[in-house]
Coordinates of C-alpha atoms in Angstrom, one line a residue:
M38 CA 0.0 0.0 0.0
F39 CA 1.0 3.7 -0.2
R40 CA 3.8 4.2 2.3
A41 CA 5.5 7.3 1.1
P42 CA 5.5 10.1 3.7
I43 CA 3.3 13.0 3.0
R44 CA 3.6 15.7 5.6
S45 CA 3.7 15.2 9.4
L46 CA 1.1 17.5 11.1
S47 CA 1.6 16.5 14.7
S48 CA 4.2 15.3 17.2
T49 CA 4.3 11.6 18.0
A50 CA 4.8 12.7 21.7
K51 CA 1.1 13.4 22.1
K52 CA -0.6 11.4 24.8
S53 CA -4.0 11.2 23.1
L54 CA -5.4 11.5 19.6
K55 CA -8.8 12.9 19.2
I56 CA -10.5 11.7 16.1
G57 CA -13.8 13.0 14.7
L58 CA -16.1 10.3 13.2
I59 CA -18.5 11.4 10.6
P60 CA -20.3 8.3 9.2
A61 CA -22.8 10.6 7.3
D62 CA -25.0 8.4 5.1
G63 CA -25.6 4.8 3.9
I64 CA -22.7 2.4 4.4
G65 CA -20.7 5.1 6.2
H66 CA -22.5 3.9 9.3
E67 CA -21.0 0.4 8.8
V68 CA -17.5 1.1 7.5
I69 CA -16.5 4.0 9.8
P70 CA -17.1 1.8 13.0
A71 CA -14.9 -0.8 11.3
A72 CA -12.1 1.7 10.8
K73 CA -12.5 2.8 14.5
A74 CA -12.1 -0.7 15.7
A75 CA -8.9 -1.2 13.6
I76 CA -7.4 2.0 15.0
E77 CA -8.2 0.9 18.5
A78 CA -6.4 -2.4 17.9
L79 CA -3.1 -0.6 17.3
G80 CA -2.4 -0.2 21.0
S81 CA 0.8 1.7 21.8
D82 CA 1.8 2.3 18.2
I83 CA -0.4 5.5 18.3
P84 CA -1.4 7.8 21.1
K85 CA -4.5 6.7 23.0
P86 CA -7.4 7.4 20.6
E87 CA -10.4 9.3 21.7
F88 CA -13.4 9.5 19.3
V89 CA -16.2 12.0 18.9
N90 CA -19.3 11.2 16.8
L91 CA -20.3 14.1 14.5
L92 CA -23.3 14.7 12.2
A93 CA -23.3 15.5 8.5
G94 CA -25.0 14.3 5.3
W95 CA -28.3 14.0 3.5
D96 CA -30.0 12.3 6.5
T97 CA -28.9 15.1 8.7
F98 CA -30.3 17.6 6.2
T99 CA -33.7 15.9 6.0
R100 CA -33.9 16.0 9.9
T101 CA -32.4 19.4 10.6
G102 CA -32.4 21.4 7.4
T103 CA -28.6 21.6 7.2
A104 CA -26.2 19.0 5.8
L105 CA -23.2 20.3 7.8
P106 CA -24.1 21.6 11.2
H107 CA -21.9 24.4 12.6
E108 CA -21.2 22.3 15.6
T109 CA -19.5 19.6 13.5
V110 CA -17.2 22.2 11.9
D111 CA -16.4 23.9 15.3
I112 CA -15.6 20.6 17.0
L113 CA -13.3 19.5 14.1
R114 CA -11.6 22.8 14.0
N115 CA -11.1 23.4 17.7
E116 CA -11.0 20.0 19.4
C117 CA -10.0 17.2 16.9
D118 CA -6.6 16.2 15.7
C119 CA -8.0 14.5 12.6
A120 CA -11.2 12.9 11.3
L121 CA -12.7 10.1 9.3
F122 CA -15.6 10.7 6.9
G123 CA -17.8 7.9 5.7
S124 CA -20.0 8.6 2.6
V125 CA -22.7 11.0 1.6
S126 CA -26.0 10.5 -0.4
S127 CA -26.3 13.7 -2.5
P128 CA -29.4 13.9 -4.6
S129 CA -28.9 14.0 -8.3
K130 CA -31.2 16.9 -8.8
R131 CA -31.2 20.3 -7.1
V132 CA -32.7 20.5 -3.7
V133 CA -33.2 24.0 -2.2
G134 CA -30.9 24.6 0.8
Y135 CA -28.8 21.4 0.3
S136 CA -25.1 21.4 -0.5
S137 CA -22.7 18.5 -0.3
P138 CA -21.2 18.4 3.2
I139 CA -17.9 16.8 2.1
V140 CA -17.3 19.6 -0.4
A141 CA -18.2 22.2 2.3
L142 CA -15.9 20.5 4.9
R143 CA -12.9 20.6 2.4
K144 CA -13.5 24.4 2.1
E145 CA -14.2 25.1 5.8
L146 CA -11.0 23.3 6.9
D147 CA -8.9 24.2 3.9
L148 CA -8.3 20.6 3.0
Y149 CA -6.9 21.5 -0.4
A150 CA -5.4 18.1 -1.4
N151 CA -7.3 14.9 -2.0
I152 CA -4.7 12.2 -2.0
R153 CA -5.9 8.9 -3.5
P154 CA -3.4 6.0 -3.8
V155 CA -4.6 3.1 -6.0
V156 CA -2.6 -0.1 -5.5
S157 CA -3.3 -3.6 -6.6
V158 CA -2.5 -6.6 -4.3
A159 CA 0.5 -8.5 -5.5
P160 CA -0.1 -12.2 -5.8
E161 CA 2.8 -12.9 -3.4
A162 CA 4.2 -10.9 -0.5
G163 CA 7.1 -8.8 -1.7
Q164 CA 6.2 -8.9 -5.3
K165 CA 5.6 -5.6 -7.2
P166 CA 1.9 -4.7 -7.7
S167 CA 0.7 -4.3 -11.3
V168 CA -0.9 -1.0 -10.4
D169 CA 0.8 1.4 -8.0
L170 CA -0.1 5.1 -8.5
V171 CA -1.3 8.1 -6.5
V172 CA -3.9 10.7 -7.8
V173 CA -3.3 14.1 -6.2
R174 CA -6.5 16.0 -6.7
E175 CA -6.9 19.8 -6.1
N176 CA -9.8 19.9 -3.7
T177 CA -11.2 23.4 -3.5
E178 CA -11.6 24.8 -7.0
C179 CA -12.5 23.9 -10.6
L180 CA -16.2 23.4 -11.3
Y181 CA -16.7 22.3 -7.7
V182 CA -17.0 25.9 -6.6
K183 CA -20.6 25.3 -7.6
Q184 CA -21.3 28.6 -9.2
E185 CA -24.1 27.7 -11.6
Q186 CA -26.9 29.7 -13.2
Q187 CA -29.7 29.0 -15.6
T188 CA -31.3 31.5 -17.9
I189 CA -33.7 31.5 -20.9
G190 CA -32.2 32.4 -24.2
E191 CA -33.1 32.1 -27.8
N192 CA -32.3 28.4 -27.7
G193 CA -34.5 27.8 -24.6
K194 CA -32.9 27.1 -21.3
E195 CA -29.2 27.9 -21.0
A196 CA -27.1 26.6 -18.1
R197 CA -23.7 27.9 -17.2
A198 CA -21.1 27.0 -14.6
T199 CA -18.0 28.9 -13.5
R200 CA -14.7 27.1 -13.5
L201 CA -12.2 28.6 -11.1
I202 CA -8.4 27.9 -11.3
T203 CA -6.1 30.1 -9.3
E204 CA -2.3 30.3 -9.2
R205 CA -2.3 29.9 -5.4
A206 CA -4.3 26.7 -5.4
S207 CA -2.4 25.3 -8.3
R208 CA 0.9 26.0 -6.7
R209 CA 0.2 24.4 -3.4
I210 CA -1.4 21.3 -4.9
G211 CA 1.7 21.1 -7.1
Q212 CA 4.0 21.3 -4.2
M213 CA 2.0 18.6 -2.4
A214 CA 2.3 16.4 -5.5
F215 CA 6.1 17.0 -5.8
E216 CA 6.5 16.1 -2.1
I217 CA 4.7 12.8 -2.6
A218 CA 6.6 12.0 -5.8
L219 CA 9.9 12.8 -4.0
G220 CA 9.1 10.1 -1.4
R221 CA 8.4 7.4 -3.9
P222 CA 11.0 5.2 -5.7
R223 CA 10.2 6.3 -9.2
K224 CA 10.0 10.0 -8.5
L225 CA 7.7 10.6 -11.5
L226 CA 5.0 13.3 -11.6
T227 CA 2.5 13.5 -14.4
I228 CA 0.5 16.8 -14.8
I229 CA -3.0 16.1 -16.1
H230 CA -4.7 18.9 -18.0
K231 CA -6.6 19.8 -21.2
S232 CA -4.8 23.0 -22.0
N233 CA -5.0 22.3 -25.8
V234 CA -8.7 23.2 -25.5
L235 CA -8.9 25.1 -22.1
S236 CA -5.8 27.1 -22.7
I237 CA -6.5 29.7 -20.0
T238 CA -7.8 27.7 -17.0
D239 CA -5.9 24.4 -17.6
G240 CA -3.1 26.4 -19.0
L241 CA -2.7 28.3 -15.7
F242 CA -2.8 25.0 -13.8
R243 CA -0.2 23.3 -16.0
E244 CA 2.2 26.3 -16.0
T245 CA 1.9 26.8 -12.2
V246 CA 2.6 23.2 -11.3
R247 CA 5.5 23.1 -13.7
S248 CA 7.0 26.2 -12.1
V249 CA 7.0 24.7 -8.5
P250 CA 10.6 23.4 -8.7
A251 CA 11.8 26.9 -9.6
L252 CA 10.3 28.5 -6.5
P253 CA 13.0 30.2 -4.4
E254 CA 11.9 28.5 -1.2
V255 CA 12.2 25.1 -2.8
N256 CA 15.9 25.5 -3.5
G257 CA 16.4 22.5 -5.8
K258 CA 14.6 20.1 -3.6
Y259 CA 12.6 18.6 -6.4
D260 CA 15.4 18.3 -9.0
G261 CA 15.2 14.5 -8.8
V262 CA 11.6 14.4 -9.8
T263 CA 10.8 13.7 -13.4
I264 CA 7.9 15.8 -14.8
M265 CA 5.6 14.5 -17.5
E266 CA 2.3 15.8 -18.9
Q267 CA -0.8 14.0 -20.2
L268 CA -4.1 15.3 -21.7
V269 CA -6.9 14.1 -19.5
D270 CA -8.7 12.1 -22.2
S271 CA -5.5 10.2 -23.3
A272 CA -4.7 9.8 -19.6
V273 CA -7.9 7.8 -19.1
Y274 CA -7.0 5.7 -22.2
R275 CA -3.5 5.0 -20.9
L276 CA -4.7 4.3 -17.4
F277 CA -6.7 1.3 -18.6
R278 CA -4.2 0.2 -21.3
E279 CA -0.9 0.7 -19.4
P280 CA -1.4 1.9 -15.8
E281 CA 2.3 1.1 -15.0
V282 CA 3.4 4.3 -16.8
F283 CA 1.9 6.4 -14.0
D284 CA 3.4 7.1 -10.6
V285 CA 2.0 10.3 -9.2
M286 CA -0.7 12.1 -11.1
V287 CA -1.7 15.7 -10.2
A288 CA -4.9 17.1 -11.5
P289 CA -7.6 19.8 -11.1
N290 CA -10.6 18.9 -9.0
L291 CA -13.0 17.4 -11.6
Y292 CA -10.3 15.5 -13.6
G293 CA -8.8 14.1 -10.3
D294 CA -12.2 12.9 -9.2
I295 CA -12.9 11.0 -12.4
L296 CA -9.4 9.6 -12.8
S297 CA -9.3 8.2 -9.3
D298 CA -12.7 6.5 -9.6
A299 CA -11.7 5.1 -12.9
A300 CA -8.4 3.8 -11.5
A301 CA -10.3 1.9 -8.8
A302 CA -11.7 -0.4 -11.5
L303 CA -8.1 -1.5 -12.1
V304 CA -7.8 -3.0 -8.6
G305 CA -11.2 -4.6 -8.4
S306 CA -13.5 -2.3 -6.4
L307 CA -14.1 1.2 -5.1
G308 CA -14.3 -0.6 -1.8
L309 CA -10.6 -1.0 -1.8
V310 CA -9.5 2.6 -2.5
P311 CA -8.8 5.1 0.3
S312 CA -8.1 8.8 0.4
V313 CA -7.2 11.6 2.7
N314 CA -8.3 15.2 2.5
A315 CA -5.2 17.1 3.6
G316 CA -4.4 20.7 4.4
D317 CA -1.6 22.4 6.3
R318 CA -3.3 22.0 9.7
F319 CA -5.8 19.1 9.4
V320 CA -6.3 15.8 7.7
M321 CA -9.5 13.8 7.2
G322 CA -9.6 10.2 5.9
E323 CA -12.3 9.3 3.4
P324 CA -13.0 6.1 1.5
V325 CA -13.5 6.9 -2.2
H326 CA -16.7 4.9 -2.5
G327 CA -20.2 6.4 -2.2
S328 CA -23.0 5.7 0.2
A329 CA -24.2 2.6 -1.7
P330 CA -27.9 2.7 -0.7
D331 CA -28.5 -0.6 -2.5
I332 CA -26.5 -2.5 0.2
A333 CA -26.8 -0.1 3.2
G334 CA -27.9 -1.9 6.3
K335 CA -27.2 -5.4 4.9
G336 CA -23.8 -5.8 6.6
I337 CA -21.9 -6.6 3.4
A338 CA -20.1 -3.3 2.7
N339 CA -16.4 -3.5 2.2
P340 CA -14.5 -1.9 5.1
V341 CA -11.1 -2.0 3.5
A342 CA -11.2 1.5 2.0
S343 CA -12.1 3.0 5.3
I344 CA -9.4 1.0 7.2
R345 CA -6.9 2.1 4.5
S346 CA -8.1 5.7 4.8
A347 CA -7.4 5.5 8.6
A348 CA -3.9 4.3 7.8
L349 CA -3.3 7.2 5.4
M350 CA -4.6 9.6 8.0
L351 CA -2.3 8.2 10.7
R352 CA 0.7 8.3 8.3
H353 CA 0.0 11.9 7.4
L354 CA 0.1 12.7 11.2
G355 CA 3.5 11.0 11.5
Y356 CA 2.4 7.6 13.0
S357 CA 4.0 5.4 10.3
R358 CA 4.3 2.3 12.4
G359 CA 0.6 2.1 13.2
A360 CA -0.2 2.9 9.5
D361 CA 2.1 0.2 8.3
R362 CA 0.5 -2.4 10.5
L363 CA -3.0 -1.5 9.2
D364 CA -1.9 -1.7 5.6
T365 CA 0.0 -5.0 6.1
A366 CA -3.0 -6.6 7.8
V367 CA -5.3 -5.6 5.0
E368 CA -2.9 -6.8 2.3
Q369 CA -2.6 -10.2 4.0
V370 CA -6.4 -10.6 4.2
L371 CA -6.8 -9.6 0.6
R372 CA -4.0 -11.8 -0.7
E373 CA -5.3 -14.9 1.1
G374 CA -8.7 -14.2 -0.5
A375 CA -10.7 -16.3 1.9
T376 CA -12.5 -13.4 3.5
L377 CA -13.9 -11.0 0.9
T378 CA -17.1 -9.0 0.6
P379 CA -19.5 -9.4 -2.4
D380 CA -17.9 -6.4 -4.4
L381 CA -14.8 -8.7 -4.7
N382 CA -16.9 -11.7 -5.5
G383 CA -16.8 -13.0 -2.0
K384 CA -19.5 -13.9 0.5
S385 CA -18.1 -12.4 3.7
T386 CA -19.8 -9.7 5.8
T387 CA -18.3 -6.4 6.9
Q388 CA -17.8 -7.8 10.4
E389 CA -16.0 -10.9 9.1
V390 CA -13.6 -8.9 7.0
L391 CA -12.9 -6.6 10.0
D392 CA -12.4 -9.7 12.3
A393 CA -9.9 -11.1 9.8
V394 CA -8.0 -7.8 9.7
L395 CA -8.0 -7.6 13.5
R396 CA -6.6 -11.2 13.7
K397 CA -3.7 -10.1 11.5
L398 CA -3.1 -7.1 13.7

């Protein structure tokens, strides 16, 4: 699994680690408790964990009229060291007053980087996986600023959306991507864009990321990182045909979202793919999968992505030993193949997979 250091946000001398738990909707209520149990099993490899349950999501909106209560944000910002977010059920059509809580959380806490490693399980321990890449997605801009409007024109209804790309956001996501690439054996960074068509917005993203190694404060730190570029449409094609060409991919918000979900198909299931939403002061683990309403409550959701997200979160905080133990336990369970949930063609329950991971720990 992804074991390159990202950025340590805390001291390992802390006596306790306060973790916000936000199951949100659907299977979030099944996989986040599994991640909590896995964290608790780490014992002295991390500070004593303390958990606080917090509200957010569509269900919260239908009950209270807000998808992200102010109390949730205040507790995360002022009391918690980190957080785990489950999954959200956002309606496909506009609902007055509703806005995605995960998008809002990323903005409220300035979690500008969504880091999504996608790694296949090698058939034997110690062998090189066939897929081993990291998508570094800018988390605060692009079309996800949600500035849309609809008007009536001579062609009937006309809908427009504002796409925002700034130099500041592109620079800092670029620097995060260079840091991750620097910590990996291949030290290869591919910039994903479509500047042959979107020459101003994608052009700014491309140029700004490319300029990061020349920043005065960097002082040659990234000279060993090889920079490549790929148009987003051809990147999708190559991702499926030859995923081994990619190491670290850095992309604007929308492209990164699509690419990382597509890459999950290469390793078998969205239920395997973790992520962290990271900023300079806070980190929040989040499995890439959605709320899966078709299986919610059935006890068959795959907890692996949430457990791996917990490992990523701990590694980002500087607790590498605990993170390595979680990753190794999950890899062993997946490699043995005897305890798999239905998304991986198995028959095991969420609890059975968790129990198998806990036994390995």
